[in-house]
mmCIF file of C-alpha atoms in Angstrom:
data_model
loop_
_atom_site.group_PDB
_atom_site.id
_atom_site.type_symbol
_atom_site.label_atom_id
_atom_site.label_comp_id
_atom_site.label_asym_id
_atom_site.label_seq_id
_atom_site.Cartn_x
_atom_site.Cartn_y
_atom_site.Cartn_z
ATOM 1 C CA MET K 1 15.337 -2.847 10.297
ATOM 2 C CA GLN K 2 12.316 -4.848 9.123
ATOM 3 C CA ILE K 3 8.917 -3.223 9.338
ATOM 4 C CA GLU K 4 5.616 -4.990 8.520
ATOM 5 C CA ILE K 5 2.971 -2.732 7.080
ATOM 6 C CA HIS K 6 -0.606 -3.829 6.556
ATOM 7 C CA ALA K 7 -1.725 -1.809 3.549
ATOM 8 C CA ASP K 8 -3.775 -1.709 0.382
ATOM 9 C CA VAL K 9 -2.787 -0.312 -3.008
ATOM 10 C CA LEU K 10 -6.121 1.498 -3.007
ATOM 11 C CA CYS K 11 -5.355 3.456 0.185
ATOM 12 C CA PRO K 12 -3.844 6.946 -0.222
ATOM 13 C CA TRP K 13 -2.730 6.887 3.365
ATOM 14 C CA SER K 14 -0.612 3.811 2.568
ATOM 15 C CA TYR K 15 1.185 5.798 -0.108
ATOM 16 C CA ILE K 16 1.741 8.705 2.295
ATOM 17 C CA ALA K 17 2.978 6.293 4.970
ATOM 18 C CA LYS K 18 5.479 4.782 2.539
ATOM 19 C CA ARG K 19 6.995 8.209 1.817
ATOM 20 C CA ARG K 20 7.104 9.215 5.476
ATOM 21 C CA LEU K 21 8.815 5.917 6.507
ATOM 22 C CA GLU K 22 11.389 6.416 3.760
ATOM 23 C CA ALA K 23 12.107 9.934 5.037
ATOM 24 C CA ALA K 24 12.216 8.679 8.663
ATOM 25 C CA SER K 25 14.708 6.032 7.629
ATOM 26 C CA VAL K 26 17.065 8.645 6.336
ATOM 27 C CA LEU K 27 16.537 10.948 9.355
ATOM 28 C CA ALA K 28 17.171 8.113 11.832
ATOM 29 C CA GLY K 29 20.146 6.763 9.889
ATOM 30 C CA THR K 30 18.398 3.338 10.021
ATOM 31 C CA PRO K 31 17.984 1.370 6.736
ATOM 32 C CA ILE K 32 14.571 -0.261 6.639
ATOM 33 C CA GLU K 33 13.037 -3.212 4.779
ATOM 34 C CA ILE K 34 9.288 -3.069 4.477
ATOM 35 C CA VAL K 35 7.288 -6.289 4.460
ATOM 36 C CA TRP K 36 3.998 -5.406 2.847
ATOM 37 C CA ARG K 37 1.057 -7.326 4.313
ATOM 38 C CA SER K 38 -1.976 -7.579 2.065
ATOM 39 C CA PHE K 39 -5.187 -5.939 3.227
ATOM 40 C CA GLU K 40 -8.149 -5.591 0.907
ATOM 41 C CA LEU K 41 -10.272 -2.459 1.324
ATOM 42 C CA SER K 42 -12.712 -3.629 -1.341
ATOM 43 C CA PRO K 43 -12.656 -7.457 -1.151
ATOM 44 C CA ASP K 44 -16.130 -7.651 -2.763
ATOM 45 C CA GLY K 45 -15.261 -5.327 -5.557
ATOM 46 C CA GLY K 46 -14.730 -6.448 -9.131
ATOM 47 C CA PRO K 47 -12.499 -5.387 -12.010
ATOM 48 C CA THR K 48 -14.864 -2.734 -13.282
ATOM 49 C CA PRO K 49 -14.342 0.711 -11.654
ATOM 50 C CA GLY K 50 -17.308 2.527 -10.202
ATOM 51 C CA ASP K 51 -17.386 5.781 -8.313
ATOM 52 C CA SER K 52 -14.109 7.665 -7.861
ATOM 53 C CA ALA K 53 -12.346 7.698 -4.510
ATOM 54 C CA ALA K 54 -13.365 11.330 -4.099
ATOM 55 C CA ASP K 55 -17.068 10.569 -4.748
ATOM 56 C CA MET K 56 -16.933 7.718 -2.240
ATOM 57 C CA ILE K 57 -15.533 10.203 0.393
ATOM 58 C CA ARG K 58 -18.434 12.527 -0.463
ATOM 59 C CA GLN K 59 -20.875 9.672 0.185
ATOM 60 C CA TRP K 60 -19.255 8.847 3.537
ATOM 61 C CA ARG K 61 -18.412 12.310 4.789
ATOM 62 C CA GLY K 62 -21.238 14.546 3.551
ATOM 63 C CA ASP K 63 -20.546 18.187 4.247
ATOM 64 C CA ALA K 64 -16.990 17.425 5.514
ATOM 65 C CA ALA K 65 -16.014 15.610 2.340
ATOM 66 C CA GLU K 66 -14.418 18.467 0.416
ATOM 67 C CA ALA K 67 -12.227 19.402 3.339
ATOM 68 C CA ARG K 68 -11.161 15.754 3.665
ATOM 69 C CA ILE K 69 -10.376 15.480 -0.036
ATOM 70 C CA ALA K 70 -8.336 18.690 0.070
ATOM 71 C CA GLN K 71 -6.479 17.452 3.152
ATOM 72 C CA ILE K 72 -5.474 14.179 1.596
ATOM 73 C CA THR K 73 -4.453 15.811 -1.650
ATOM 74 C CA ALA K 74 -2.327 18.389 0.215
ATOM 75 C CA LEU K 75 -0.633 15.732 2.324
ATOM 76 C CA GLY K 76 0.306 13.907 -0.850
ATOM 77 C CA VAL K 77 1.754 17.106 -2.351
ATOM 78 C CA ALA K 78 3.805 17.557 0.848
ATOM 79 C CA GLU K 79 5.260 14.094 0.344
ATOM 80 C CA GLY K 80 5.936 14.618 -3.381
ATOM 81 C CA ILE K 81 3.157 12.410 -4.581
ATOM 82 C CA LYS K 82 0.051 13.032 -6.711
ATOM 83 C CA LEU K 83 -3.097 11.681 -5.097
ATOM 84 C CA ASP K 84 -5.692 12.102 -7.829
ATOM 85 C CA LEU K 85 -8.812 11.223 -5.854
ATOM 86 C CA GLU K 86 -11.143 12.485 -8.599
ATOM 87 C CA ASN K 87 -9.831 9.879 -11.110
ATOM 88 C CA ALA K 88 -8.715 6.985 -8.916
ATOM 89 C CA ARG K 89 -11.525 4.441 -8.964
ATOM 90 C CA PRO K 90 -11.446 1.564 -6.399
ATOM 91 C CA VAL K 91 -11.491 -1.943 -7.783
ATOM 92 C CA ASN K 92 -10.613 -5.409 -6.406
ATOM 93 C CA SER K 93 -6.975 -5.404 -5.411
ATOM 94 C CA PHE K 94 -6.522 -9.129 -4.798
ATOM 95 C CA ASN K 95 -4.298 -9.758 -7.870
ATOM 96 C CA ALA K 96 -2.343 -6.581 -7.222
ATOM 97 C CA HIS K 97 -1.459 -7.981 -3.807
ATOM 98 C CA ARG K 98 -0.418 -11.289 -5.437
ATOM 99 C CA LEU K 99 1.953 -9.208 -7.641
ATOM 100 C CA VAL K 100 3.446 -7.569 -4.587
ATOM 101 C CA HIS K 101 4.147 -11.049 -3.135
ATOM 102 C CA LEU K 102 5.812 -11.995 -6.336
ATOM 103 C CA GLY K 103 7.904 -8.911 -5.995
ATOM 104 C CA ALA K 104 8.909 -10.000 -2.493
ATOM 105 C CA ALA K 105 9.970 -13.365 -3.793
ATOM 106 C CA SER K 106 11.995 -11.610 -6.450
ATOM 107 C CA SER K 107 13.678 -9.109 -4.081
ATOM 108 C CA LYS K 108 11.816 -6.227 -5.845
ATOM 109 C CA THR K 109 9.064 -5.552 -3.275
ATOM 110 C CA ASP K 110 9.656 -1.818 -3.118
ATOM 111 C CA ALA K 111 9.733 -1.311 -6.863
ATOM 112 C CA VAL K 112 6.480 -3.323 -7.354
ATOM 113 C CA MET K 113 4.616 -1.544 -4.531
ATOM 114 C CA GLU K 114 5.845 1.833 -5.705
ATOM 115 C CA ARG K 115 4.745 1.186 -9.248
ATOM 116 C CA LEU K 116 1.301 0.006 -8.229
ATOM 117 C CA LEU K 117 0.709 2.951 -5.898
ATOM 118 C CA ARG K 118 1.744 5.459 -8.518
ATOM 119 C CA ALA K 119 -0.302 3.783 -11.252
ATOM 120 C CA TYR K 120 -3.476 3.767 -9.175
ATOM 121 C CA HIS K 121 -3.265 7.043 -7.322
ATOM 122 C CA SER K 122 -1.454 9.234 -9.866
ATOM 123 C CA GLU K 123 -2.236 7.704 -13.187
ATOM 124 C CA ALA K 124 -5.830 6.503 -12.746
ATOM 125 C CA GLU K 125 -4.867 2.964 -13.834
ATOM 126 C CA ASN K 126 -7.287 0.050 -13.280
ATOM 127 C CA ILE K 127 -5.072 -2.193 -11.194
ATOM 128 C CA ALA K 128 -7.599 -5.028 -11.392
ATOM 129 C CA LEU K 129 -7.000 -5.651 -15.133
ATOM 130 C CA THR K 130 -4.642 -8.445 -16.006
ATOM 131 C CA GLY K 131 -3.121 -6.482 -18.900
ATOM 132 C CA VAL K 132 -2.388 -3.485 -16.645
ATOM 133 C CA LEU K 133 -0.855 -5.673 -13.910
ATOM 134 C CA ASP K 134 1.272 -7.490 -16.528
ATOM 135 C CA ARG K 135 2.681 -4.196 -17.759
ATOM 136 C CA LEU K 136 3.186 -2.749 -14.333
ATOM 137 C CA GLY K 137 4.968 -5.822 -13.151
ATOM 138 C CA ARG K 138 7.360 -5.683 -16.041
ATOM 139 C CA GLU K 139 7.898 -1.942 -15.585
ATOM 140 C CA ALA K 140 8.828 -2.694 -11.967
ATOM 141 C CA GLY K 141 11.554 -5.014 -13.105
ATOM 142 C CA LEU K 142 9.913 -8.428 -12.641
ATOM 143 C CA ASP K 143 10.654 -11.282 -15.017
ATOM 144 C CA PRO K 144 7.868 -11.096 -17.750
ATOM 145 C CA ARG K 145 7.489 -14.879 -17.719
ATOM 146 C CA ALA K 146 7.004 -14.980 -13.959
ATOM 147 C CA VAL K 147 4.397 -12.164 -14.160
ATOM 148 C CA ALA K 148 2.506 -13.928 -16.907
ATOM 149 C CA GLU K 149 2.464 -17.206 -15.014
ATOM 150 C CA LEU K 150 1.263 -15.453 -11.833
ATOM 151 C CA LEU K 151 -1.652 -13.761 -13.647
ATOM 152 C CA ALA K 152 -2.584 -16.940 -15.439
ATOM 153 C CA GLY K 153 -2.728 -18.956 -12.217
ATOM 154 C CA ASP K 154 -3.262 -18.507 -8.510
ATOM 155 C CA ASP K 155 0.310 -18.229 -7.174
ATOM 156 C CA PHE K 156 0.511 -16.317 -3.915
ATOM 157 C CA ALA K 157 -3.227 -16.364 -3.387
ATOM 158 C CA ASP K 158 -2.686 -18.275 -0.189
ATOM 159 C CA ALA K 159 -0.136 -15.692 0.941
ATOM 160 C CA VAL K 160 -2.645 -12.913 0.417
ATOM 161 C CA ARG K 161 -5.285 -14.784 2.461
ATOM 162 C CA ALA K 162 -2.704 -15.526 5.168
ATOM 163 C CA ASP K 163 -1.972 -11.779 5.435
ATOM 164 C CA LYS K 164 -5.722 -11.127 5.837
ATOM 165 C CA ARG K 165 -5.925 -13.686 8.640
ATOM 166 C CA LEU K 166 -2.874 -12.140 10.373
ATOM 167 C CA ALA K 167 -4.493 -8.697 10.293
ATOM 168 C CA ILE K 168 -7.588 -10.216 12.001
ATOM 169 C CA GLU K 169 -5.408 -11.937 14.666
ATOM 170 C CA ARG K 170 -3.637 -8.629 15.260
ATOM 171 C CA GLY K 171 -6.970 -6.787 15.593
ATOM 172 C CA ILE K 172 -6.304 -4.593 12.503
ATOM 173 C CA SER K 173 -9.388 -3.302 10.801
ATOM 174 C CA SER K 174 -8.015 -0.301 8.895
ATOM 175 C CA VAL K 175 -4.797 0.642 7.188
ATOM 176 C CA PRO K 176 -1.988 1.518 7.003
ATOM 177 C CA VAL K 177 -0.826 -0.136 10.200
ATOM 178 C CA MET K 178 2.801 -1.102 11.019
ATOM 179 C CA VAL K 179 4.375 -3.629 13.312
ATOM 180 C CA LEU K 180 7.890 -2.662 14.242
ATOM 181 C CA ALA K 181 10.299 -5.043 16.073
ATOM 182 C CA GLY K 182 7.530 -7.066 17.581
ATOM 183 C CA ALA K 183 5.812 -4.091 19.169
ATOM 184 C CA ALA K 184 2.009 -3.657 19.128
ATOM 185 C CA PRO K 185 0.458 -2.595 15.823
ATOM 186 C CA THR K 186 0.268 1.117 15.400
ATOM 187 C CA SER K 187 -0.701 3.598 12.696
ATOM 188 C CA ALA K 188 1.989 4.075 10.033
ATOM 189 C CA VAL K 189 0.651 7.621 9.269
ATOM 190 C CA LYS K 190 2.729 9.483 11.784
ATOM 191 C CA PRO K 191 4.926 12.581 11.421
ATOM 192 C CA VAL K 192 8.363 11.761 10.064
ATOM 193 C CA GLU K 193 10.087 12.845 13.275
ATOM 194 C CA GLU K 194 7.902 10.497 15.321
ATOM 195 C CA LEU K 195 8.586 7.588 12.900
ATOM 196 C CA ALA K 196 12.288 8.281 13.092
ATOM 197 C CA SER K 197 12.156 8.248 16.875
ATOM 198 C CA LEU K 198 10.419 4.929 16.767
ATOM 199 C CA LEU K 199 13.063 3.518 14.447
ATOM 200 C CA ARG K 200 15.865 4.717 16.782
ATOM 201 C CA GLN K 201 14.082 3.132 19.775
ATOM 202 C CA ALA K 202 13.661 -0.190 17.917
ATOM 203 C CA THR K 203 17.315 -0.179 16.833
ATOM 204 C CA GLY K 204 18.354 0.444 20.426
ATOM 205 C CA SER K 205 16.127 -2.335 21.729
ATOM 206 C CA GLN K 206 17.571 -4.796 19.206
ATOM 207 C CA ALA K 207 21.128 -3.794 20.123
ATOM 208 C CA ASP K 208 20.401 -4.275 23.792
ATOM 209 C CA GLY K 209 18.862 -7.642 23.057
#
């Protein structure tokens, strides 16, 4: 079962959605293949980190910020992941998305996305830095030469931009959003049981077709 997910490495909800979909796949007995569609939350950002993710939530949410930060952190714990909002600092994610596309071309998409998500959200890595991306790509099992060539050039830049256009065409303005078996885009942050039900329905529809 192929699922498209519009997501950004910077988004903690994208990490949560990945874990829930993995659990839903097991619950439904339906193997899934996730196609990660690039979506930049900070397209105008640079490689130098600024405020932390937690501080940005405080700027946006005011008095409700601490409850929101605690909620996101707790949801991460429930999924077995560390979402360190106090130390994760948003940067430009364009090259990280290019690395994910290289992963897809190398049949290592999941490993690359997983390594990037953990590096940013759990290890406070700056995923805009070439040296960091080079190391993370190699740690995810990509060919070192291919990673170096990617980061030295502009391979898959067009693919990232195409994903951004696709999101606009689909009316997607926030992430994570999934597209399952040609259905309308919907939030990927759903309870595991609900995601499993959607997978079963999609499997049945494909079988009927």
